CSV table of C-alpha atoms and ligand atoms in Angstrom, one decimal:
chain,number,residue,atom,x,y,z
J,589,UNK,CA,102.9,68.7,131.2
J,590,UNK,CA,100.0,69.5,129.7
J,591,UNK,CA,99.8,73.4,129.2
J,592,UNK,CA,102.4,75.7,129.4
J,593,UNK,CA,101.9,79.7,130.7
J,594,UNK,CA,103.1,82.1,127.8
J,595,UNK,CA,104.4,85.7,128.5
J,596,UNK,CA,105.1,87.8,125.7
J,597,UNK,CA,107.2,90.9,125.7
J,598,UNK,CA,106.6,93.2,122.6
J,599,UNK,CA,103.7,93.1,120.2
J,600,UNK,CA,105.3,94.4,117.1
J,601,UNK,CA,106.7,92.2,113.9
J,602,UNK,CA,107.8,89.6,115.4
J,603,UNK,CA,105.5,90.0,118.8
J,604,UNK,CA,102.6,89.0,116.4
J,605,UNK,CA,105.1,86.6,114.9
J,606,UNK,CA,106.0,84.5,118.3
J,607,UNK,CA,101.7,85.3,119.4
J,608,UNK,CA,100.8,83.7,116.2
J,609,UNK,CA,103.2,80.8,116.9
J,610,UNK,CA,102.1,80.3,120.1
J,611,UNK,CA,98.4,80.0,119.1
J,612,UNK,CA,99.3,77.8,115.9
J,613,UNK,CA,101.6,75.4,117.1
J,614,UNK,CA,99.0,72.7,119.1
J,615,UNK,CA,96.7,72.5,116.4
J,616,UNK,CA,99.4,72.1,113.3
J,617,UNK,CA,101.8,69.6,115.5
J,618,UNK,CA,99.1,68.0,118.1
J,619,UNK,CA,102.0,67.1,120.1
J,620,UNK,CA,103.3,68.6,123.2
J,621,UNK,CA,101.4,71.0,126.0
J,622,UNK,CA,98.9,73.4,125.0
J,623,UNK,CA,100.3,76.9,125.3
J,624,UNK,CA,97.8,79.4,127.8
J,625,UNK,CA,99.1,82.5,126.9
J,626,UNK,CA,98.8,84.3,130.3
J,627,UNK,CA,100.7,87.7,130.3
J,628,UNK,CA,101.5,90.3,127.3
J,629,UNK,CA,103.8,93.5,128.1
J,630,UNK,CA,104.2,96.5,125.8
J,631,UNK,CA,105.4,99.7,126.2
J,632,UNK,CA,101.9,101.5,127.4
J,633,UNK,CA,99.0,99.5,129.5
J,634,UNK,CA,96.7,101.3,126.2
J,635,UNK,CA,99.0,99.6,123.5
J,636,UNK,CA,99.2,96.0,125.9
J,637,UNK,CA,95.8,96.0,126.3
J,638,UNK,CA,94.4,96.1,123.0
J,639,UNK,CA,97.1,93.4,122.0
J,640,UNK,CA,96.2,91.1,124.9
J,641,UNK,CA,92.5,91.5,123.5
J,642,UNK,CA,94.0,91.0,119.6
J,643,UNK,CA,96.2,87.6,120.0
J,644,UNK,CA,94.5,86.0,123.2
J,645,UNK,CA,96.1,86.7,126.2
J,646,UNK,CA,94.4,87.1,129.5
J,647,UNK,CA,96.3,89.7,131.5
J,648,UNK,CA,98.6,92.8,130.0
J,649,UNK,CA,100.9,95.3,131.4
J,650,UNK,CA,103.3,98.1,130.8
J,651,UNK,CA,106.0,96.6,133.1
J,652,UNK,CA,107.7,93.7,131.8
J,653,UNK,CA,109.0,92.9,135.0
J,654,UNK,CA,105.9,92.0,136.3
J,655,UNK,CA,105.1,89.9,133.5
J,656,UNK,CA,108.4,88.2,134.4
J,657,UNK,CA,107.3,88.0,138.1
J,658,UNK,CA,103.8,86.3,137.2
J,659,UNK,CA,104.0,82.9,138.9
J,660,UNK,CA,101.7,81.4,136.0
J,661,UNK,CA,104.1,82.5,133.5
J,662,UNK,CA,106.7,79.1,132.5
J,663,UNK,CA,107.8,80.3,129.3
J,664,UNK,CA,108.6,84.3,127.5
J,665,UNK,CA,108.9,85.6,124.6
J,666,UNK,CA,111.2,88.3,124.5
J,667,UNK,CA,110.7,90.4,120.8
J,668,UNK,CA,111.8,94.0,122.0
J,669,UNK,CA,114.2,95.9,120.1
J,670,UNK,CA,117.9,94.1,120.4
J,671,UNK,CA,119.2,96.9,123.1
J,672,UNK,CA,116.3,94.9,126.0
J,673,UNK,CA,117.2,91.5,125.3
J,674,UNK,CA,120.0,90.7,127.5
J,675,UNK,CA,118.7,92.3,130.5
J,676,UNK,CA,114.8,91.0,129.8
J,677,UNK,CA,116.1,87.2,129.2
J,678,UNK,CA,118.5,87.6,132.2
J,679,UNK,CA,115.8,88.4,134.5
J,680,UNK,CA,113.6,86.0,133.0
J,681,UNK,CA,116.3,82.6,133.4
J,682,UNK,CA,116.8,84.1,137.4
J,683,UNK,CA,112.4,84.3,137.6
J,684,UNK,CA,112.8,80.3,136.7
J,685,UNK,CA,111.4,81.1,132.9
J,686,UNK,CA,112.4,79.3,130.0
J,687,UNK,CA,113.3,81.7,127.0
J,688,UNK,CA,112.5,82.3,123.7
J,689,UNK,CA,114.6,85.6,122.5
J,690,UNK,CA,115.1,87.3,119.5
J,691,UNK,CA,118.0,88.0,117.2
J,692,UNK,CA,120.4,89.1,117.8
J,693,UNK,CA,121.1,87.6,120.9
J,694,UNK,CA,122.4,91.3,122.5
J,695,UNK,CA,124.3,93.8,121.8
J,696,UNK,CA,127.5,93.6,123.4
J,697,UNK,CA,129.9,90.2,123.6
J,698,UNK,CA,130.0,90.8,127.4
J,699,UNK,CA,126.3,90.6,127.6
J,700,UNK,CA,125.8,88.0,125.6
J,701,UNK,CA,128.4,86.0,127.4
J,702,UNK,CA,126.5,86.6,131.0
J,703,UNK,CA,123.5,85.0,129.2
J,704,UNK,CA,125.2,82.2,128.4
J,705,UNK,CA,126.5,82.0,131.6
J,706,UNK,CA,122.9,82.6,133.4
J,707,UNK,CA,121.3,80.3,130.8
J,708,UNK,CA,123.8,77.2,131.9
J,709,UNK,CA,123.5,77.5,135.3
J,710,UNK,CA,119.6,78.0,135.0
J,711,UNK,CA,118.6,74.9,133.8
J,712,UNK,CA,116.0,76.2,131.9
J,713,UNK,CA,115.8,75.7,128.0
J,714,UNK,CA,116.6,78.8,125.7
J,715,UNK,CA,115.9,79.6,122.2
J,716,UNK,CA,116.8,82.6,119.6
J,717,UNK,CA,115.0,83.7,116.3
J,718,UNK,CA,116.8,81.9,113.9
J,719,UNK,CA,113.7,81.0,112.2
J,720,UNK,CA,115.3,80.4,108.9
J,721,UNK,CA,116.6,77.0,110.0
J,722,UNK,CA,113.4,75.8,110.5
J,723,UNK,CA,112.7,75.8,106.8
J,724,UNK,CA,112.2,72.1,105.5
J,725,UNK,CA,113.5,72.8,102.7
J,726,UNK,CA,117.2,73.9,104.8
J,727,UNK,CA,116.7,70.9,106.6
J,728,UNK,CA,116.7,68.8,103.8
J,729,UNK,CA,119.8,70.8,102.1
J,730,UNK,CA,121.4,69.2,105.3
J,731,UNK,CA,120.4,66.0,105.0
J,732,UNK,CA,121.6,66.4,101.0
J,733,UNK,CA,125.4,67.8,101.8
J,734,UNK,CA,125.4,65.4,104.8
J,735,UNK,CA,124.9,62.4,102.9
J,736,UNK,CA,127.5,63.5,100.1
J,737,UNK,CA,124.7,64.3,97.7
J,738,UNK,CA,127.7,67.2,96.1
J,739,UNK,CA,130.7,65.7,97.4
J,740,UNK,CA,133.1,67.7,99.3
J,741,UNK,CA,131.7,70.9,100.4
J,742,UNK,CA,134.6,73.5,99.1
J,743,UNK,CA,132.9,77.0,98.7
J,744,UNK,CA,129.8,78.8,100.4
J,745,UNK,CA,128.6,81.9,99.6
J,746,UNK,CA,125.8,84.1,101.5
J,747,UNK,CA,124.0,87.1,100.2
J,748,UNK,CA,121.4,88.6,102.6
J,749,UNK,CA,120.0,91.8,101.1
J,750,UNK,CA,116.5,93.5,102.0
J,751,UNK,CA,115.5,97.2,100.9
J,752,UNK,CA,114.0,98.8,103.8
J,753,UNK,CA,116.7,101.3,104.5
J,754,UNK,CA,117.3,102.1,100.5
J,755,UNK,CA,116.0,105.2,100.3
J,756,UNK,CA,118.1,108.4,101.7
J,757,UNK,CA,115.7,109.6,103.0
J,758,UNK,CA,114.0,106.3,105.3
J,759,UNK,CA,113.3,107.7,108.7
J,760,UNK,CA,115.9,107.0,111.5
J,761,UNK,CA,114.5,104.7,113.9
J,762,UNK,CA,116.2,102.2,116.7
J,763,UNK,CA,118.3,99.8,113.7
J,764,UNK,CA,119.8,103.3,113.0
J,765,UNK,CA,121.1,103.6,116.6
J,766,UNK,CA,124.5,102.4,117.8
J,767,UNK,CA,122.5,100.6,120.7
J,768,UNK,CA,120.6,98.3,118.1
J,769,UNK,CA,124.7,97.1,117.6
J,770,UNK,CA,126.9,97.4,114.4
J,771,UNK,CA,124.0,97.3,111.8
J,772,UNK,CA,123.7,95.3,108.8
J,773,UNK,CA,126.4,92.6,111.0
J,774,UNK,CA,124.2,91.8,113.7
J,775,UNK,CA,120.8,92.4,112.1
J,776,UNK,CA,121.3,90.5,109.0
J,777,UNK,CA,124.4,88.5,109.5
J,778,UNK,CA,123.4,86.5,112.0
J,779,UNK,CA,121.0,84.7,110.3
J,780,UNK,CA,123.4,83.3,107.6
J,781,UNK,CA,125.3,82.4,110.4
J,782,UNK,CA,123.0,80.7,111.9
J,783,UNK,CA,122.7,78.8,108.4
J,784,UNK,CA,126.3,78.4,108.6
J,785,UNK,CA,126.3,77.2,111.9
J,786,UNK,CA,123.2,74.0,111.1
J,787,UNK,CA,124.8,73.5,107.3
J,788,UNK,CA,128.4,73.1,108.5
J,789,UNK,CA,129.1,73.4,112.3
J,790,UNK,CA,130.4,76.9,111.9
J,791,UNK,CA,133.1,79.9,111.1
J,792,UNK,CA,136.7,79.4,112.3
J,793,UNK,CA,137.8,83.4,110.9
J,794,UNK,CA,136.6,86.3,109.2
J,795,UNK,CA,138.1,89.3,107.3
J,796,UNK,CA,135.3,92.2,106.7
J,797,UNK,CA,134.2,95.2,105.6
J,798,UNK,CA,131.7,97.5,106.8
J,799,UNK,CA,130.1,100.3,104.2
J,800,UNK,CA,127.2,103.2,105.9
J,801,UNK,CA,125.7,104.4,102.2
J,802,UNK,CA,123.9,107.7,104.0
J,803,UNK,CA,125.3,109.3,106.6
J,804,UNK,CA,122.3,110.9,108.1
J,805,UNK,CA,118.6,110.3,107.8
J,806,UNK,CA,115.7,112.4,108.4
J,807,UNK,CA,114.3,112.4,112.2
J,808,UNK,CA,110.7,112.3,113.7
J,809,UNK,CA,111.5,115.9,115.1
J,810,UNK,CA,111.8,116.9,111.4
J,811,UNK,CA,115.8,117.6,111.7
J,812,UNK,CA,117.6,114.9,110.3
J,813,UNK,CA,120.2,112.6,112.6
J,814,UNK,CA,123.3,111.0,111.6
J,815,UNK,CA,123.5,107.5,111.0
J,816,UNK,CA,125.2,105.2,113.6
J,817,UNK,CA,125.2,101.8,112.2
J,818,UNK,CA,126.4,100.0,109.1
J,819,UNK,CA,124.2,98.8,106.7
J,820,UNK,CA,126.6,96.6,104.3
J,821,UNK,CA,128.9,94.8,105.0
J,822,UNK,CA,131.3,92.0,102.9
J,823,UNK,CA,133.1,89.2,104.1
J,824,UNK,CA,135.6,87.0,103.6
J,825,UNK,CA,135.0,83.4,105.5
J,826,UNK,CA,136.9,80.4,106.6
J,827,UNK,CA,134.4,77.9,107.7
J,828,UNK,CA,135.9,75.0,110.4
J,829,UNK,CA,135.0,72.3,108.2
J,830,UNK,CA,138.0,74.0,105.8
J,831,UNK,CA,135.8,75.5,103.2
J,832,UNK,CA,135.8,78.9,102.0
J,833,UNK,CA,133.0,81.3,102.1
J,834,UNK,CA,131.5,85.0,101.2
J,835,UNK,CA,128.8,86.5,103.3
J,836,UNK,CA,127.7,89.8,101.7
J,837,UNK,CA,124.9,92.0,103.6
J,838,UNK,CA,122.9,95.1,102.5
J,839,UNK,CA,119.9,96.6,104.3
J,840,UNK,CA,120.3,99.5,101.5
J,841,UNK,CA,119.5,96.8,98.3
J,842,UNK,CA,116.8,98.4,95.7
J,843,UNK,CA,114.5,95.5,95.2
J,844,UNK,CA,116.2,93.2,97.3
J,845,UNK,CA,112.6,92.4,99.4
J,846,UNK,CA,113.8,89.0,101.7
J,847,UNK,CA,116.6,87.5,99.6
J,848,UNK,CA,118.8,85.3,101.9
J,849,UNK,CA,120.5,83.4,98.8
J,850,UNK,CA,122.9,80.6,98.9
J,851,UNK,CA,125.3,78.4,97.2
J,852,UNK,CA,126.7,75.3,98.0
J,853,UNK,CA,129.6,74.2,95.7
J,854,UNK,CA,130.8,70.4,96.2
J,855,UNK,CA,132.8,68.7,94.3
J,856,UNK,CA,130.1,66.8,92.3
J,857,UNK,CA,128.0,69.2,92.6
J,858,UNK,CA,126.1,72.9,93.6
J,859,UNK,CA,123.2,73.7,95.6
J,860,UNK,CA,121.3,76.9,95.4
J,861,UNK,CA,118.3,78.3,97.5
J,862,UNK,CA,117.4,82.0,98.1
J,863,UNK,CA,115.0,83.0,100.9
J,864,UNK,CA,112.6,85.0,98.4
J,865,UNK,CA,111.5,81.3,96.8
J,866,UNK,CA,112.0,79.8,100.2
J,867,UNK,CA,109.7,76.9,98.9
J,868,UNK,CA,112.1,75.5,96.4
J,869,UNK,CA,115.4,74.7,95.8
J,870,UNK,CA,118.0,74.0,92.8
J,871,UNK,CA,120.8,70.8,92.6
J,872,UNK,CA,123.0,70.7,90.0
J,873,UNK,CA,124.6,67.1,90.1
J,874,UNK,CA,127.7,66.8,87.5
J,875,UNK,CA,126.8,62.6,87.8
J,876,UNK,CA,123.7,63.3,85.3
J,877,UNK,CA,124.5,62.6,81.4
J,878,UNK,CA,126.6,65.4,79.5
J,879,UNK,CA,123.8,66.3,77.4
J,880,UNK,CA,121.0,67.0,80.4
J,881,UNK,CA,123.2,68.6,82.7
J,882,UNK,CA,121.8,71.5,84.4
J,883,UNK,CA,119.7,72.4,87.2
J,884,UNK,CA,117.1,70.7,88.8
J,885,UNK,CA,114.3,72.6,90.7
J,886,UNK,CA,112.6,70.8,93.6
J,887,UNK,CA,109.7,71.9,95.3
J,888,UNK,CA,108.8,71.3,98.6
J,889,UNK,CA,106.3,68.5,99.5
J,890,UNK,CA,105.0,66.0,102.4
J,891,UNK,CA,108.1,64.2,102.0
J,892,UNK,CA,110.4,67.3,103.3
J,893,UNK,CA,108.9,67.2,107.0
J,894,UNK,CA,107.6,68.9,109.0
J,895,UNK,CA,105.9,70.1,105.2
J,896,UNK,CA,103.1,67.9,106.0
J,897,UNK,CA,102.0,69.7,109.2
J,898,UNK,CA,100.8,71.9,107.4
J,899,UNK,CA,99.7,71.0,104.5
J,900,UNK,CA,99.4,67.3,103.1
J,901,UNK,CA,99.2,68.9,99.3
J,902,UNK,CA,102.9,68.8,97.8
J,903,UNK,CA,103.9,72.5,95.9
J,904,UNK,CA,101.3,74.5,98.1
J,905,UNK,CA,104.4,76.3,100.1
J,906,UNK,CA,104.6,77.5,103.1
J,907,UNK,CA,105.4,81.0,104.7
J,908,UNK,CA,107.8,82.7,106.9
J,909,UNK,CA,105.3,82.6,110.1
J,910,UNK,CA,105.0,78.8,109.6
J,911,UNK,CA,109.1,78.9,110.0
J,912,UNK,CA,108.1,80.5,113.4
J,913,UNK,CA,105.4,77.7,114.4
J,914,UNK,CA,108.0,75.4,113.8
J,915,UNK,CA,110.3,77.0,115.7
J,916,UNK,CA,108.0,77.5,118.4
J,917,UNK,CA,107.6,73.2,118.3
J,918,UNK,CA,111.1,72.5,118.5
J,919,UNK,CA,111.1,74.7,121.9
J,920,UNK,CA,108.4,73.4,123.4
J,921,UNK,CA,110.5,69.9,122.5
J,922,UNK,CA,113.6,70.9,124.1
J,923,UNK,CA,111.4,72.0,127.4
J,924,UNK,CA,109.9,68.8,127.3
J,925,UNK,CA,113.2,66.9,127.4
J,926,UNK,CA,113.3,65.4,123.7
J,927,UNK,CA,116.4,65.1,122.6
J,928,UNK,CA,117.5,66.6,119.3
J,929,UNK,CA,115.3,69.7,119.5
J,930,UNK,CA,116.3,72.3,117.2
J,931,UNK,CA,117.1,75.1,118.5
J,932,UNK,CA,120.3,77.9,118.8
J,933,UNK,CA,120.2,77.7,122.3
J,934,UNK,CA,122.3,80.7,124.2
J,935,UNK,CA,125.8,78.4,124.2
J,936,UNK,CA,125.6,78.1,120.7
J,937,UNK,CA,124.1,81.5,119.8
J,938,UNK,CA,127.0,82.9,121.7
J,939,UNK,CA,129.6,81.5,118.5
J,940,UNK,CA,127.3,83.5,116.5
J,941,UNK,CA,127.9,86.7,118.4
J,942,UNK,CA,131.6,85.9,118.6
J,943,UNK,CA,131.4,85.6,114.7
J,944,UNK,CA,129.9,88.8,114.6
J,945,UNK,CA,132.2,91.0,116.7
J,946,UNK,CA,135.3,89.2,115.4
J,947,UNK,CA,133.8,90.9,112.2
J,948,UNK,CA,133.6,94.2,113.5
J,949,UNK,CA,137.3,93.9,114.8
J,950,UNK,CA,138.0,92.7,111.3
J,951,UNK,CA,136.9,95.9,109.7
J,952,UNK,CA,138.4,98.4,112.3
J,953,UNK,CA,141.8,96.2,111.9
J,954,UNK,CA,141.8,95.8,108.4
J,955,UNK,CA,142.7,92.3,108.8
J,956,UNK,CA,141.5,88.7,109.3
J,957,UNK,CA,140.3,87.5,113.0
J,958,UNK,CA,140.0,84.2,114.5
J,959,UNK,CA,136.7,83.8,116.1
F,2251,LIG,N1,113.8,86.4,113.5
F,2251,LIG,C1,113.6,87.3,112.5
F,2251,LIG,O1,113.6,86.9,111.3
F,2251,LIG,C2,113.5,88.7,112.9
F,2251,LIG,C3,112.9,89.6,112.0
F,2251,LIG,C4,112.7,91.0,112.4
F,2251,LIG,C5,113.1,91.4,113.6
F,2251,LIG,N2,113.7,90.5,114.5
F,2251,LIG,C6,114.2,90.9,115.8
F,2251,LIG,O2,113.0,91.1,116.6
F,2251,LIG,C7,113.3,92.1,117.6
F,2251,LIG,C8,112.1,93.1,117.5
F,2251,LIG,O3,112.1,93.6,116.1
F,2251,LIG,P1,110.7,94.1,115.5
F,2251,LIG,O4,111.0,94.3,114.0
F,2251,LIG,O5,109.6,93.2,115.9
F,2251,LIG,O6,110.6,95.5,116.2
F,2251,LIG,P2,109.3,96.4,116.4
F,2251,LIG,O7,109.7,97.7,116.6
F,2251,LIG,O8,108.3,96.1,115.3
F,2251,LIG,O9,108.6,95.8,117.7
F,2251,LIG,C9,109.2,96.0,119.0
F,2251,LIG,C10,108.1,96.1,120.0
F,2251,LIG,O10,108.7,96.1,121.3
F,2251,LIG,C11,108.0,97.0,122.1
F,2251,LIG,N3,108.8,97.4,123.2
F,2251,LIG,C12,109.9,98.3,123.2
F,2251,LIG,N4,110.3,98.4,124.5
F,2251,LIG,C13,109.5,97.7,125.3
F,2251,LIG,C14,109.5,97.5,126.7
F,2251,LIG,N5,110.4,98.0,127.5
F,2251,LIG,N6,108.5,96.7,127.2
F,2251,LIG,C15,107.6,96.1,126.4
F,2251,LIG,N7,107.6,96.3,125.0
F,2251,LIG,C16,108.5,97.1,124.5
F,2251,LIG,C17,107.7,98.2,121.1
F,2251,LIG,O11,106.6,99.0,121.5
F,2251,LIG,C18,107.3,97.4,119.9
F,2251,LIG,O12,105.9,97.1,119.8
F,2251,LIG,C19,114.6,92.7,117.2
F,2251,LIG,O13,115.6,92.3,118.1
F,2251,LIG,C20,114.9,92.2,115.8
F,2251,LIG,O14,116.2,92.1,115.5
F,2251,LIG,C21,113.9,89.2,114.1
């Protein structure tokens, strides 16, 4: 295969994410088939045409389906707010279309289970936004636990915290809507799951619970509407490796700009990394002498790959769209047949969403849930 037909659907944050990534990722990797990116589909032909002209793409439209219909179309992008994305990836896997979808994977369990379901028996390769994976610098916190670098892994703990819905009076807009999902859970959450998921093979149950700081925000209509989702949430972990954990979640966080922070405690030593300084990391290793003990910050280089892609300078850093291009590589891998692409396909993205829910059970229950 030497080219691959792209269709987008939505051109918004991360439509011009997955675009960019689509047009970066044969000139940073060299390997693999050139994307054409064929089709683009937003919400009016105005809006689809003017980003079809912006990011590349030769033909645009205002129906998604027919995008999905277009026989030069192999691959889509599907980056529409999280209430399309079981019924646009759906129809996509039945057109014969690979998928790349974003998080979460849908809004309701039964939904995301029929894409699993369409997914397996599609044959075609799938792929959710959990971009923050991708980051060398995770990957080589994997390789680092892995290889016993802080002994036995006993205690995680997960912070995800952004500001965009901190003031009272932030419009309401779709993540305020019950049909975005739970909130804070399944906007936020899933991406430390995700992290859970690559770090240490998942989350065996969950006790949480859920906290909505306003109760209604102002509307476009100049009325104000009441607040459906929940934009905190706290929870109590059991990993299936037998650790402990904390995942803690605000969308509400003064200051709090892209934080995704973490700790690893072992039991010779502690890991930290947070999202906001996504190009280094801090070890803590209890082997060095008494008097030097404390911890060590490491900054990402050639050596954590696929750094040098980008960039063959070590300590130049690299951005959250780059996370995307890679991404985007280890898709067009997995289509191509490599093994150990990687990717959350829809099977494993399903845990996640059964992580999430059993969550939501948790905090209507008041008690843990096995996921
Ligand atoms: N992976 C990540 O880190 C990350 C970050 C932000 C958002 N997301 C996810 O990406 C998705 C989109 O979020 P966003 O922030 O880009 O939203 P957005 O509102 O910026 O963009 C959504 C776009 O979809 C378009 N759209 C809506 N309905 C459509 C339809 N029927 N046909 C064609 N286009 C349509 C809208 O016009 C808009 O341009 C969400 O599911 C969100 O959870 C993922």
């Amino acid at each position: 295969m030497t080219t691959i037909g792209v269709g987008l659907i939505g051109t918004g944050y991360m439509g011009k994410c997955h675009a960019l990534a689509w047009n970066a990722v044969k000139p940073v990797f060299g390997d693999g088939p050139r994307p054409r990116l064929v089709h683009l589909a937003e919400v009016s032909p105005e809006l689809a045409a003017r980003r079809a002209g912006e990011f590349g793409f030769d033909k645009s439209t205002s129906d998604w389906r027919a995008l999905i219909a277009d026989p030069e179309v192999e691959v889509v992008s599907v980056t529409t707010p999280n209430a399309f994305h079981a019924e646009m990836a759906i129809a996509a896997l039945e057109a014969g279309k690979h998928v790349w979808c974003e998080k979460p994977m849908a809004v309701a369990l039964a939904d995301a289970e029929r894409m699993a379901a369409v997914a397996r028996g599609s044959g075609r390769v799938t792929a959710l936004g959990y971009n923050y994976i991708q980051n060398p610098v995770i990957r080589h916190i994997r390789r680092l636990v892995d290889e016993g670098a802080i002994g036995a892994v006993n205690h995680v703990r997960f912070e995800m915290d952004e500001d965009f819905m901190a003031d009272p009076e932030a419009l309401f807009y779709w993540k305020s809507e019950a049909s975005s999902g739970y909130g804070a859970l399944d906007d936020f959450g899933v991406h430390p799951l995700s992290l859970i998921q690559y770090l240490f093979g998942g989350v065996r149950r969950v006790m949480a619970q859920l906290g909505m700081p306003y109760a209604d925000r102002p509307s476009r209509d100049g009325g104000r509407r009441k607040v459906e989702t929940w934009d905190i949430a706290s929870v109590l972990l059991q990993l299936r490796n037998g650790a402990s954990g904390v995942m803690a979640l605000d969308r509400s966080a003064w200051g709090r700009k892209g934080r995704i922070a973490v700790q690893i405690f072992g039991s010779t030593g502690t890991i930290v990394y947070d999202q906001e300084r996504m190009n280094e990391f801090q070890l803590y290793s209890a082997s060095a002498p008494a008097a030097e003990q404390g911890f060590r910050t490491i900054l990402t280089a050639p050596v954590h790959a696929p750094y040098e892609k980008f960039i063959p300078a070590p300590g130049h850093g690299l951005g959250f769209n780059e996370l995307k291009i890679i991404e985007c590589h280890e898709l067009l891998r997995a289509i191509g047949g490599e093994a150990g692409a990687q990717i959350v396909g829809f099977e494993r993205g399903l845990e996640i969403e059964r992580a999430v829910h059993a969550m939501a059970q948790s905090h209507r229950e008041g008690r843990w849930v096995e996921v």
